[in-house]
XYZ file of C-alpha atoms in Angstrom:
653
model
C 50.538 53.280 147.452
C 49.845 50.394 145.123
C 51.294 48.895 142.004
C 49.691 47.400 138.945
C 51.196 45.476 136.049
C 51.922 47.502 132.932
C 50.532 45.616 129.950
C 51.431 46.806 126.456
C 48.645 48.105 124.267
C 47.463 45.730 121.517
C 46.694 48.665 119.235
C 49.299 50.413 117.156
C 49.174 54.133 116.353
C 46.001 55.068 114.539
C 44.414 51.611 114.862
C 41.205 51.275 116.873
C 41.519 47.585 117.512
C 43.387 44.377 116.630
C 43.994 43.674 112.979
C 43.032 40.587 111.002
C 44.335 37.241 112.215
C 46.070 34.994 109.672
C 46.007 31.210 109.903
C 49.808 31.220 110.188
C 49.671 33.807 112.970
C 47.105 31.791 114.927
C 49.091 28.584 114.413
C 52.277 30.207 115.705
C 50.437 31.438 118.802
C 48.894 28.004 119.375
C 52.254 26.227 119.161
C 54.061 28.767 121.368
C 51.415 28.845 124.119
C 50.024 25.332 123.698
C 50.549 24.190 127.343
C 48.814 27.285 128.707
C 45.886 27.033 126.250
C 45.332 23.359 127.093
C 45.481 24.172 130.833
C 42.774 26.847 130.337
C 40.538 24.427 128.393
C 41.058 21.686 131.002
C 40.041 23.985 133.851
C 36.918 25.233 132.027
C 35.696 21.764 130.976
C 33.187 20.214 133.413
C 34.770 17.763 135.907
C 31.821 15.424 135.282
C 33.544 14.295 132.074
C 36.195 12.493 134.136
C 39.869 13.339 134.165
C 40.821 11.112 131.200
C 38.209 12.594 128.870
C 38.887 16.126 130.150
C 42.565 15.739 129.228
C 41.837 14.460 125.709
C 39.026 16.952 125.129
C 41.205 19.857 126.298
C 43.869 18.927 123.749
C 41.206 18.427 121.059
C 39.458 21.790 121.501
C 42.774 23.667 121.421
C 43.920 21.822 118.302
C 40.579 22.604 116.625
C 40.840 26.324 117.415
C 42.752 27.314 114.291
C 40.748 29.412 111.816
C 40.180 27.944 108.349
C 40.956 31.270 106.688
C 42.005 34.825 107.516
C 39.558 36.232 110.070
C 38.803 39.779 111.207
C 40.346 40.993 114.456
C 37.057 42.572 115.513
C 36.135 39.490 117.478
C 39.402 39.455 119.360
C 38.915 41.070 122.800
C 41.323 43.635 124.154
C 43.993 41.930 126.218
C 46.024 42.535 129.314
C 48.525 39.750 128.813
C 51.642 40.717 126.845
C 51.397 37.701 124.532
C 47.818 38.676 123.585
C 48.972 42.190 122.784
C 51.946 41.194 120.692
C 50.008 38.605 118.704
C 46.197 38.794 118.417
C 46.410 35.178 117.297
C 46.757 34.112 120.921
C 43.587 35.972 121.910
C 41.715 34.432 118.965
C 42.842 30.854 119.705
C 42.104 31.280 123.420
C 38.609 32.585 122.621
C 37.901 29.639 120.310
C 39.180 27.157 122.898
C 36.968 28.747 125.572
C 33.930 28.657 123.260
C 34.402 24.946 122.528
C 35.128 24.108 126.175
C 31.924 25.859 127.237
C 29.992 24.036 124.497
C 31.384 20.681 125.647
C 29.802 21.251 129.052
C 26.277 21.717 127.643
C 23.897 18.737 127.933
C 22.622 17.031 124.776
C 19.032 17.944 123.885
C 16.631 15.954 121.721
C 15.439 18.774 119.476
C 18.787 20.520 119.109
C 21.575 19.498 116.802
C 24.567 18.329 118.832
C 27.853 20.208 118.575
C 31.131 18.547 117.764
C 32.634 19.547 121.119
C 29.874 17.645 122.978
C 31.133 14.272 121.719
C 34.304 12.440 122.796
C 37.204 13.606 120.613
C 38.337 11.434 117.739
C 41.841 12.906 117.913
C 43.891 12.785 119.998
C 42.942 9.280 121.114
C 44.690 6.780 123.385
C 43.993 3.040 123.424
C 44.343 0.975 126.584
C 45.392 3.791 128.920
C 43.746 6.370 131.126
C 45.618 9.673 131.273
C 45.350 12.242 134.027
C 47.520 14.995 135.552
C 49.705 14.416 138.577
C 47.905 14.524 141.905
C 48.287 17.683 143.969
C 47.819 18.462 147.625
C 44.835 19.280 149.766
C 44.707 22.889 148.523
C 44.515 21.800 144.882
C 41.803 19.215 145.701
C 39.726 21.846 147.508
C 40.086 24.232 144.567
C 39.016 21.507 142.114
C 35.917 20.832 144.210
C 35.041 24.532 144.257
C 35.471 24.763 140.487
C 33.232 21.711 139.947
C 30.422 23.546 141.752
C 30.601 26.482 139.311
C 28.930 26.747 135.942
C 31.004 26.673 132.766
C 31.114 30.477 132.421
C 31.866 30.728 136.156
C 34.907 28.473 135.775
C 35.985 30.472 132.721
C 35.735 33.744 134.662
C 37.725 32.300 137.580
C 40.453 31.002 135.239
C 40.694 34.244 133.262
C 41.104 36.161 136.513
C 43.545 33.840 138.227
C 45.570 32.376 135.356
C 45.381 35.167 132.768
C 45.328 37.958 135.390
C 42.510 39.847 133.662
C 40.179 42.409 135.203
C 36.396 42.187 135.124
C 35.919 44.308 131.945
C 38.385 42.118 130.036
C 36.755 38.939 131.376
C 33.343 40.165 130.189
C 34.740 40.893 126.729
C 36.414 37.488 126.446
C 33.245 35.683 127.581
C 31.147 37.714 125.134
C 33.533 36.770 122.306
C 33.135 33.098 123.367
C 29.330 33.365 122.964
C 28.263 33.867 126.597
C 25.256 36.235 126.954
C 25.845 39.374 129.010
C 23.587 38.338 131.904
C 25.265 34.926 132.184
C 28.684 36.570 131.991
C 27.894 38.893 134.906
C 26.487 35.936 136.855
C 29.746 34.108 136.114
C 31.721 36.962 137.684
C 29.557 36.682 140.790
C 30.230 32.926 140.931
C 33.968 33.568 140.605
C 33.752 36.102 143.445
C 32.127 33.458 145.643
C 34.781 30.871 144.807
C 37.589 33.358 145.556
C 35.971 34.314 148.853
C 35.598 30.648 149.853
C 39.198 29.818 148.946
C 40.844 32.830 150.517
C 43.736 34.950 149.277
C 46.238 33.305 146.973
C 44.211 30.267 145.896
C 44.084 31.479 142.289
C 47.858 30.868 142.099
C 47.116 27.141 142.477
C 45.737 27.167 138.920
C 49.385 27.046 137.765
C 50.142 23.864 139.754
C 50.840 20.421 138.187
C 47.404 19.233 139.426
C 45.836 21.165 136.541
C 48.528 20.578 133.894
C 47.110 18.289 131.143
C 50.491 18.299 129.391
C 52.296 16.537 132.279
C 50.406 13.281 132.649
C 50.326 9.968 134.450
C 49.057 6.793 132.811
C 47.067 3.863 134.204
C 45.449 0.890 132.437
C 41.777 0.750 131.547
C 39.404 -2.088 132.545
C 41.662 -5.054 131.820
C 38.992 -7.762 132.200
C 36.655 -6.101 129.719
C 39.481 -5.572 127.272
C 40.399 -9.246 127.588
C 36.857 -10.376 126.876
C 36.499 -8.120 123.863
C 39.897 -9.065 122.420
C 39.652 -12.889 122.334
C 38.947 -13.123 118.636
C 41.537 -10.490 117.797
C 44.158 -12.291 119.888
C 43.501 -15.554 118.104
C 43.952 -13.904 114.726
C 47.078 -12.080 115.885
C 48.539 -15.341 117.204
C 48.000 -16.998 113.842
C 49.686 -14.115 112.040
C 52.585 -14.179 114.527
C 53.111 -17.916 113.993
C 53.148 -17.479 110.236
C 55.529 -14.552 110.482
C 57.872 -16.516 112.758
C 57.958 -19.451 110.385
C 58.709 -17.167 107.467
C 61.490 -15.435 109.362
C 63.338 -18.548 110.536
C 65.584 -19.212 107.468
C 68.734 -17.105 107.118
C 70.615 -14.769 109.426
C 69.772 -11.120 109.926
C 66.438 -11.247 108.049
C 64.463 -9.789 110.999
C 63.721 -6.064 111.114
C 65.921 -5.545 114.215
C 69.040 -6.755 112.388
C 71.985 -7.179 114.751
C 70.207 -5.678 117.754
C 70.673 -7.400 121.113
C 67.855 -9.476 122.619
C 64.987 -7.744 124.387
C 65.713 -6.067 127.699
C 64.638 -9.002 129.844
C 67.252 -11.257 128.170
C 70.007 -8.696 127.716
C 73.004 -9.742 129.877
C 74.279 -6.164 130.213
C 70.882 -4.935 131.367
C 70.561 -7.838 133.807
C 74.015 -7.047 135.231
C 72.882 -3.453 135.918
C 70.163 -4.854 138.207
C 72.596 -6.904 140.305
C 73.167 -5.248 143.723
C 76.651 -6.762 143.810
C 77.539 -4.685 140.756
C 76.679 -1.325 142.313
C 79.437 1.275 142.303
C 80.526 2.020 145.869
C 82.936 4.866 146.665
C 85.175 4.590 149.760
C 84.528 6.988 152.622
C 87.585 9.241 152.255
C 87.996 9.226 148.497
C 86.461 12.711 148.022
C 89.350 14.314 149.930
C 91.918 13.302 147.301
C 89.650 13.439 144.224
C 90.331 16.037 141.514
C 86.676 17.141 141.472
C 83.789 17.268 143.890
C 80.377 16.165 142.674
C 78.023 13.222 143.156
C 80.580 10.825 141.650
C 82.744 11.059 144.826
C 79.923 10.699 147.361
C 80.633 7.670 149.564
C 78.015 5.015 150.262
C 76.260 5.784 153.547
C 73.377 4.523 155.652
C 72.616 1.553 157.846
C 71.130 -0.559 155.027
C 73.917 -0.438 152.418
C 74.436 -4.175 153.020
C 70.766 -5.140 152.600
C 70.948 -6.974 149.250
C 67.213 -7.689 149.210
C 66.365 -3.987 149.575
C 68.867 -2.963 146.920
C 67.579 -5.639 144.533
C 63.991 -4.427 144.997
C 65.041 -0.828 144.424
C 66.878 -1.664 141.202
C 64.029 -3.854 139.948
C 61.424 -1.168 140.587
C 63.652 1.374 138.864
C 63.834 -0.826 135.763
C 60.192 -2.005 135.760
C 57.935 0.147 137.975
C 54.580 -1.536 138.587
C 51.133 -0.032 138.875
C 51.456 0.539 142.625
C 54.639 2.638 142.253
C 54.239 6.424 142.506
C 56.708 7.904 140.037
C 57.762 11.534 139.671
C 60.417 13.210 137.559
C 61.602 16.759 137.005
C 60.868 18.113 133.501
C 63.297 16.815 130.907
C 64.470 13.887 133.043
C 64.292 10.416 131.448
C 62.682 7.778 133.662
C 64.080 4.663 132.029
C 66.191 1.918 133.633
C 69.783 2.547 134.733
C 72.429 2.914 132.051
C 74.791 0.319 133.464
C 75.451 -0.250 137.142
C 74.550 2.942 139.072
C 76.381 4.392 142.054
C 74.953 3.781 145.532
C 74.778 6.979 147.585
C 72.620 6.019 150.558
C 70.483 3.219 151.939
C 68.804 3.598 155.302
C 65.592 4.062 157.228
C 64.236 7.619 157.277
C 60.907 8.727 158.785
C 59.434 5.230 158.775
C 60.533 4.418 155.213
C 63.444 2.514 153.746
C 65.161 4.944 151.380
C 67.759 4.230 148.705
C 69.536 6.960 146.738
C 71.335 6.220 143.463
C 73.252 8.251 140.892
C 73.964 7.156 137.321
C 75.920 10.151 136.034
C 72.835 11.869 134.590
C 70.192 11.440 137.280
C 69.744 11.200 141.016
C 67.144 8.536 141.800
C 65.320 8.031 145.084
C 63.516 4.793 145.952
C 61.329 4.596 149.070
C 59.154 1.851 150.545
C 57.271 1.519 153.812
C 59.381 0.009 156.562
C 56.425 -2.048 157.802
C 56.298 -4.117 154.635
C 53.228 -2.423 153.111
C 52.797 -2.725 149.357
C 53.617 0.130 147.046
C 56.696 2.286 146.622
C 57.804 5.707 145.437
C 60.361 6.443 142.741
C 61.677 9.975 142.132
C 64.008 11.116 139.343
C 65.976 14.370 139.118
C 68.459 15.434 136.481
C 71.841 16.365 138.001
C 74.320 16.181 135.113
C 77.063 18.780 135.278
C 76.701 19.274 139.026
C 79.580 21.106 140.700
C 80.609 21.232 144.355
C 77.621 23.416 145.289
C 75.136 21.618 143.031
C 76.089 18.337 144.699
C 75.990 19.720 148.242
C 72.703 18.028 149.237
C 69.844 15.800 148.127
C 66.371 15.436 149.628
C 66.253 12.126 151.500
C 62.713 12.432 152.868
C 59.740 14.747 152.515
C 56.953 13.878 154.988
C 54.241 15.871 156.777
C 55.545 19.133 155.353
C 59.077 18.494 156.677
C 62.246 17.890 154.685
C 65.399 15.944 155.510
C 68.560 16.410 153.454
C 71.490 14.107 152.881
C 74.498 16.419 152.710
C 77.767 15.962 150.855
C 80.801 14.777 152.859
C 82.534 18.140 152.325
C 79.725 20.081 154.023
C 81.019 21.203 157.439
C 77.979 22.929 158.967
C 74.251 23.092 158.282
C 71.727 25.661 159.480
C 68.214 26.885 158.745
C 67.572 30.445 157.589
C 64.109 31.942 157.121
C 64.308 33.825 153.845
C 61.451 36.126 154.880
C 63.276 37.221 158.071
C 66.617 38.620 156.849
C 67.640 40.077 160.208
C 66.991 36.843 162.089
C 70.053 34.730 162.765
C 70.035 31.194 161.327
C 69.668 28.339 163.768
C 71.790 25.225 163.733
C 70.487 22.089 162.027
C 71.805 18.833 163.434
C 73.086 15.905 161.368
C 73.845 12.273 162.116
C 77.078 10.468 161.288
C 75.869 9.767 157.727
C 75.208 13.451 156.980
C 71.408 13.129 157.271
C 69.910 16.321 158.689
C 67.146 16.707 161.195
C 63.673 17.450 159.804
C 62.966 21.088 159.030
C 59.653 22.598 157.843
C 59.807 23.001 154.091
C 58.519 25.997 152.124
C 55.590 23.935 150.826
C 54.179 23.669 154.361
C 53.922 27.454 154.806
C 50.458 28.787 153.981
C 50.150 32.261 152.492
C 53.964 32.428 152.357
C 54.494 33.390 155.990
C 57.785 31.455 156.309
C 60.321 30.277 153.735
C 62.943 28.069 155.366
C 66.145 27.453 153.430
C 69.135 25.188 154.038
C 72.361 27.065 154.751
C 75.504 24.988 154.287
C 79.139 25.819 154.902
C 81.842 24.084 152.891
C 85.524 24.770 152.421
C 84.842 27.701 150.068
C 82.095 29.591 151.917
C 78.421 29.678 152.885
C 75.676 28.638 150.459
C 71.915 29.008 150.520
C 69.735 26.185 149.118
C 65.954 25.958 148.927
C 63.557 23.076 148.432
C 61.405 23.479 145.306
C 59.686 20.109 145.530
C 62.442 18.061 143.866
C 65.337 15.807 144.824
C 68.022 18.428 144.237
C 67.564 21.766 146.067
C 68.079 24.968 144.108
C 70.944 27.365 144.833
C 70.018 30.992 145.602
C 72.368 33.709 144.370
C 72.353 37.484 143.942
C 74.186 39.955 141.749
C 74.748 40.729 138.066
C 74.427 37.782 135.648
C 78.145 37.754 134.875
C 79.240 37.527 138.518
C 76.536 36.239 140.887
C 77.392 35.367 144.473
C 75.617 33.303 147.091
C 72.665 35.150 148.607
C 74.111 35.267 152.113
C 75.022 38.955 152.325
C 72.870 41.491 154.166
C 71.748 43.333 151.019
C 70.972 40.105 149.151
C 68.953 38.727 152.078
C 66.947 41.962 152.326
C 66.023 41.728 148.631
C 65.186 38.031 148.805
C 62.941 38.658 151.817
C 60.564 40.620 149.581
C 60.787 38.337 146.533
C 61.001 34.849 148.065
C 57.286 34.145 147.684
C 57.712 34.248 143.895
C 59.853 31.095 144.183
C 56.587 29.154 144.320
C 56.120 29.923 140.606
C 59.211 27.851 139.682
C 58.438 24.864 141.904
C 58.732 21.419 140.243
C 60.372 22.833 137.094
C 63.817 21.240 137.453
C 65.413 24.475 138.679
C 69.148 24.462 139.374
C 69.842 28.073 140.413
C 67.794 31.213 141.006
C 69.584 34.562 140.774
C 68.182 37.931 141.910
C 69.737 40.986 140.246
C 68.971 44.568 141.263
C 69.378 46.189 137.875
C 68.099 49.683 138.738
C 66.986 52.026 141.514
C 64.531 54.861 140.900
C 63.449 57.943 142.838
C 59.654 57.978 142.880
C 57.630 61.066 141.925
C 56.082 63.348 144.562
C 58.759 62.465 147.112
C 57.667 58.844 147.258
C 61.096 57.597 148.215
C 63.490 55.331 146.371
C 62.298 52.109 144.701
C 64.312 49.194 143.364
C 63.931 46.999 140.304
C 64.919 43.329 140.490
C 65.250 40.689 137.812
C 64.961 37.109 139.060
C 66.107 34.357 136.704
C 65.605 30.622 137.325
C 67.952 28.321 135.402
C 67.194 24.608 135.000
C 69.347 21.515 134.991
C 68.250 20.646 131.447
C 69.121 24.075 130.003
C 65.676 24.875 128.595
C 62.618 25.958 130.574
C 64.143 29.044 132.197
C 61.804 31.648 133.715
C 62.499 35.360 134.208
C 60.583 37.662 136.571
C 60.907 41.457 136.705
C 59.852 42.789 140.111
C 59.283 46.264 141.517
C 60.139 47.033 145.162
C 58.531 50.089 146.727
C 60.471 51.841 149.497
C 60.508 49.906 152.755
C 58.615 51.709 155.504
C 58.741 51.424 159.251
C 56.310 48.514 159.186
C 56.989 45.197 157.504
C 58.087 45.876 153.892
C 55.506 44.980 151.254
C 56.294 42.060 148.934
C 57.656 42.916 145.524
C 55.151 43.634 142.754
C 55.465 41.419 139.687
C 56.072 43.699 136.712
C 56.634 41.102 133.970
C 57.262 37.412 133.452
C 58.845 35.569 130.532
C 59.539 31.966 129.577
C 62.633 30.851 127.672
C 63.941 34.424 127.525
C 67.696 35.166 127.522
C 67.092 38.391 129.485
C 68.983 38.781 132.774
C 71.269 35.928 131.792
C 74.908 35.627 130.834
C 74.075 35.718 127.117
C 71.819 38.801 127.347
C 72.559 40.680 130.604
C 69.961 43.412 130.100
C 66.278 43.978 130.797
C 63.504 46.590 130.432
C 60.289 46.524 132.507
C 57.557 48.851 133.728
C 54.559 49.155 136.059
C 51.708 51.496 136.886
C 52.248 53.119 140.296
C 49.933 55.303 142.376
C 51.323 58.117 144.501
C 49.865 59.158 147.844
C 48.031 61.999 146.104
C 46.102 59.492 144.020
C 47.926 60.337 140.773
C 48.968 57.333 138.662
C 52.348 57.128 136.970
C 53.963 54.892 134.395
C 57.305 53.868 135.886
C 59.887 52.039 133.827
C 63.521 51.058 134.237
C 66.229 49.300 132.301
C 69.677 47.992 132.977
C 72.582 50.430 133.003
C 73.371 50.024 129.276
C 69.935 51.380 128.265
C 70.376 54.869 126.766
C 66.685 55.851 126.519
C 63.167 54.584 127.184
C 60.057 55.258 125.060
C 56.365 54.559 125.622
C 53.586 54.558 123.030
C 49.938 53.594 122.862
C 47.903 54.668 125.906
C 50.783 56.712 127.345
C 53.248 58.501 125.063
C 56.584 59.781 126.290
C 60.360 59.464 126.234
C 63.195 59.738 128.743
C 66.953 59.714 128.332
C 68.735 57.145 130.426
C 67.464 53.888 131.926
C 64.662 55.457 134.042
C 61.242 56.848 133.079
C 58.291 58.319 135.008
C 55.176 59.676 133.233
C 51.768 60.701 134.517
C 48.997 58.354 133.432
C 45.411 57.376 134.096
C 44.365 54.343 136.071
C 44.362 51.199 133.925
C 46.433 52.822 131.177
C 48.192 50.501 128.782
C 51.320 51.351 126.869
C 54.069 49.819 124.774
C 57.505 50.129 126.381
C 60.765 49.975 124.494
C 64.379 50.751 125.291
C 67.329 51.743 123.140
C 70.959 50.793 123.754
C 73.805 53.260 123.417
C 74.624 51.811 119.985
C 71.039 52.370 118.787
C 69.844 48.771 119.125
C 66.263 48.441 120.303
C 65.353 46.367 123.367
C 61.761 45.284 123.984
C 60.131 45.100 127.383
C 60.289 41.769 129.194
C 57.273 39.624 128.336
């Protein structure tokens, strides 16, 4: 038996294809899906342009993809993605971005008029900086090298398959709409097949990694010597203007544009005091036992280097003014500026050959690391942790090296263990800690290829047992299970069995500032033709910053005697209130094939759904929160639920 995602039909009743696309409709689609559109353009652009120009060109081609007037929907290809189906504007803007990205990769010819996309973009433009996405791992580098060997249409086909999850017929239609001849489009599919075969199973998921995100960027200076040579005359003129302006501004008090503002940061006494290691907040060892709350504010200072003033001074200085040799990372929505007053010292010690310092300033946890041998360069990591409770402040990542992770645990943590999320029946094994609460190294989830193992940190405090997982950030995420209004820690037998089949989807929320991930079994369904009993799960990832949540609806086929198959992804949504406290309901569906070969549309909703209806490619209705209809392979249908009070509920998308 197999499952296939159910994508709503883009055509309404009696309409053979998408309708006209308004400028406002295309603009709304561009704004809503801008990061994804820019990622697609960046991946299709030739790597020979260089990362800085690829980033700027990707933004430029997407911003130039709006139509000048109302356009016919005939050029919009049929879509599998829900956002394409709901709004043909997305399909139009994506097609225009692909067309321009493919044009940008064409060489300039003498007898042919050049296209606008073949020149460096005028807007957006950045002076004095080179911008490029954050560096990934070896898998992302290998994928980038394979993509650079493909032609432009080949890269487009690979991206449409892996990132947009489209089949070959849809890829051919999208490439044809972007101006690729049929023969080249079929050759592009063959190139994509070769790249997928060379990379192995699961490499297409790397397209969603930060390595290929042109909206999350790092900055470095351009050629400073050349800029200095070219700017001598301009500097002389600017100096003359500055002198004149200073002379004019001397008389009187408060004439300057900054008014009563304090001096610049370098001369601000309060800011200088925040960089003094003697001013660091240090909590006594036993204070947490008598404190009225338990969070990072009651963590005591720990580690063998808490008295190293030189190390602490370097850490604070790098935090305030990171140089070019400092590798900086931050979770989304986390400010990376200097400390707001004197921060709290959590830890200072040597871990895995590095001197590590952990701070907390009420809003962020900050990790500074430098080589113990005195080598140049340092690393600075920021994570937002405001509003942390006893569980949210149970641990921080102290070191991540060679695929292994070490945690610094809270003083109220009594026991630590390692539990493999993919082996629910396997007992956890003890994880040792030193006197400072620093754990032994354990293999992190990022080191497991093809998701064969997913190690989590199990901690026991005074209230119970918790399960935490490393998602590539300073603060591990808490795993829970149950209805949105009353989730519990995912340590029970039933919760572990469900997480064992859905844990691999946690990779999709890595490096997103996730605070908690809850898995809710909202329905069970008896499959047609005696296929057993399936389950429907809704997994919701909440972030520390509040925004940026992600919701996944997953379909679990009955577990057989062999190893149970991983859950099938039925739908995914960003910034949706579904499966949350504010909107504890969901509707989702899939295409499922029985042993006889017959395909069915299966759908389920939460218990407050009174009926389910499908339209488009498959038409039908069922009372209650469950639906099963015969269908053809590849059928597409619109799914909608109705509450007991008559309110309509759309499918998760």
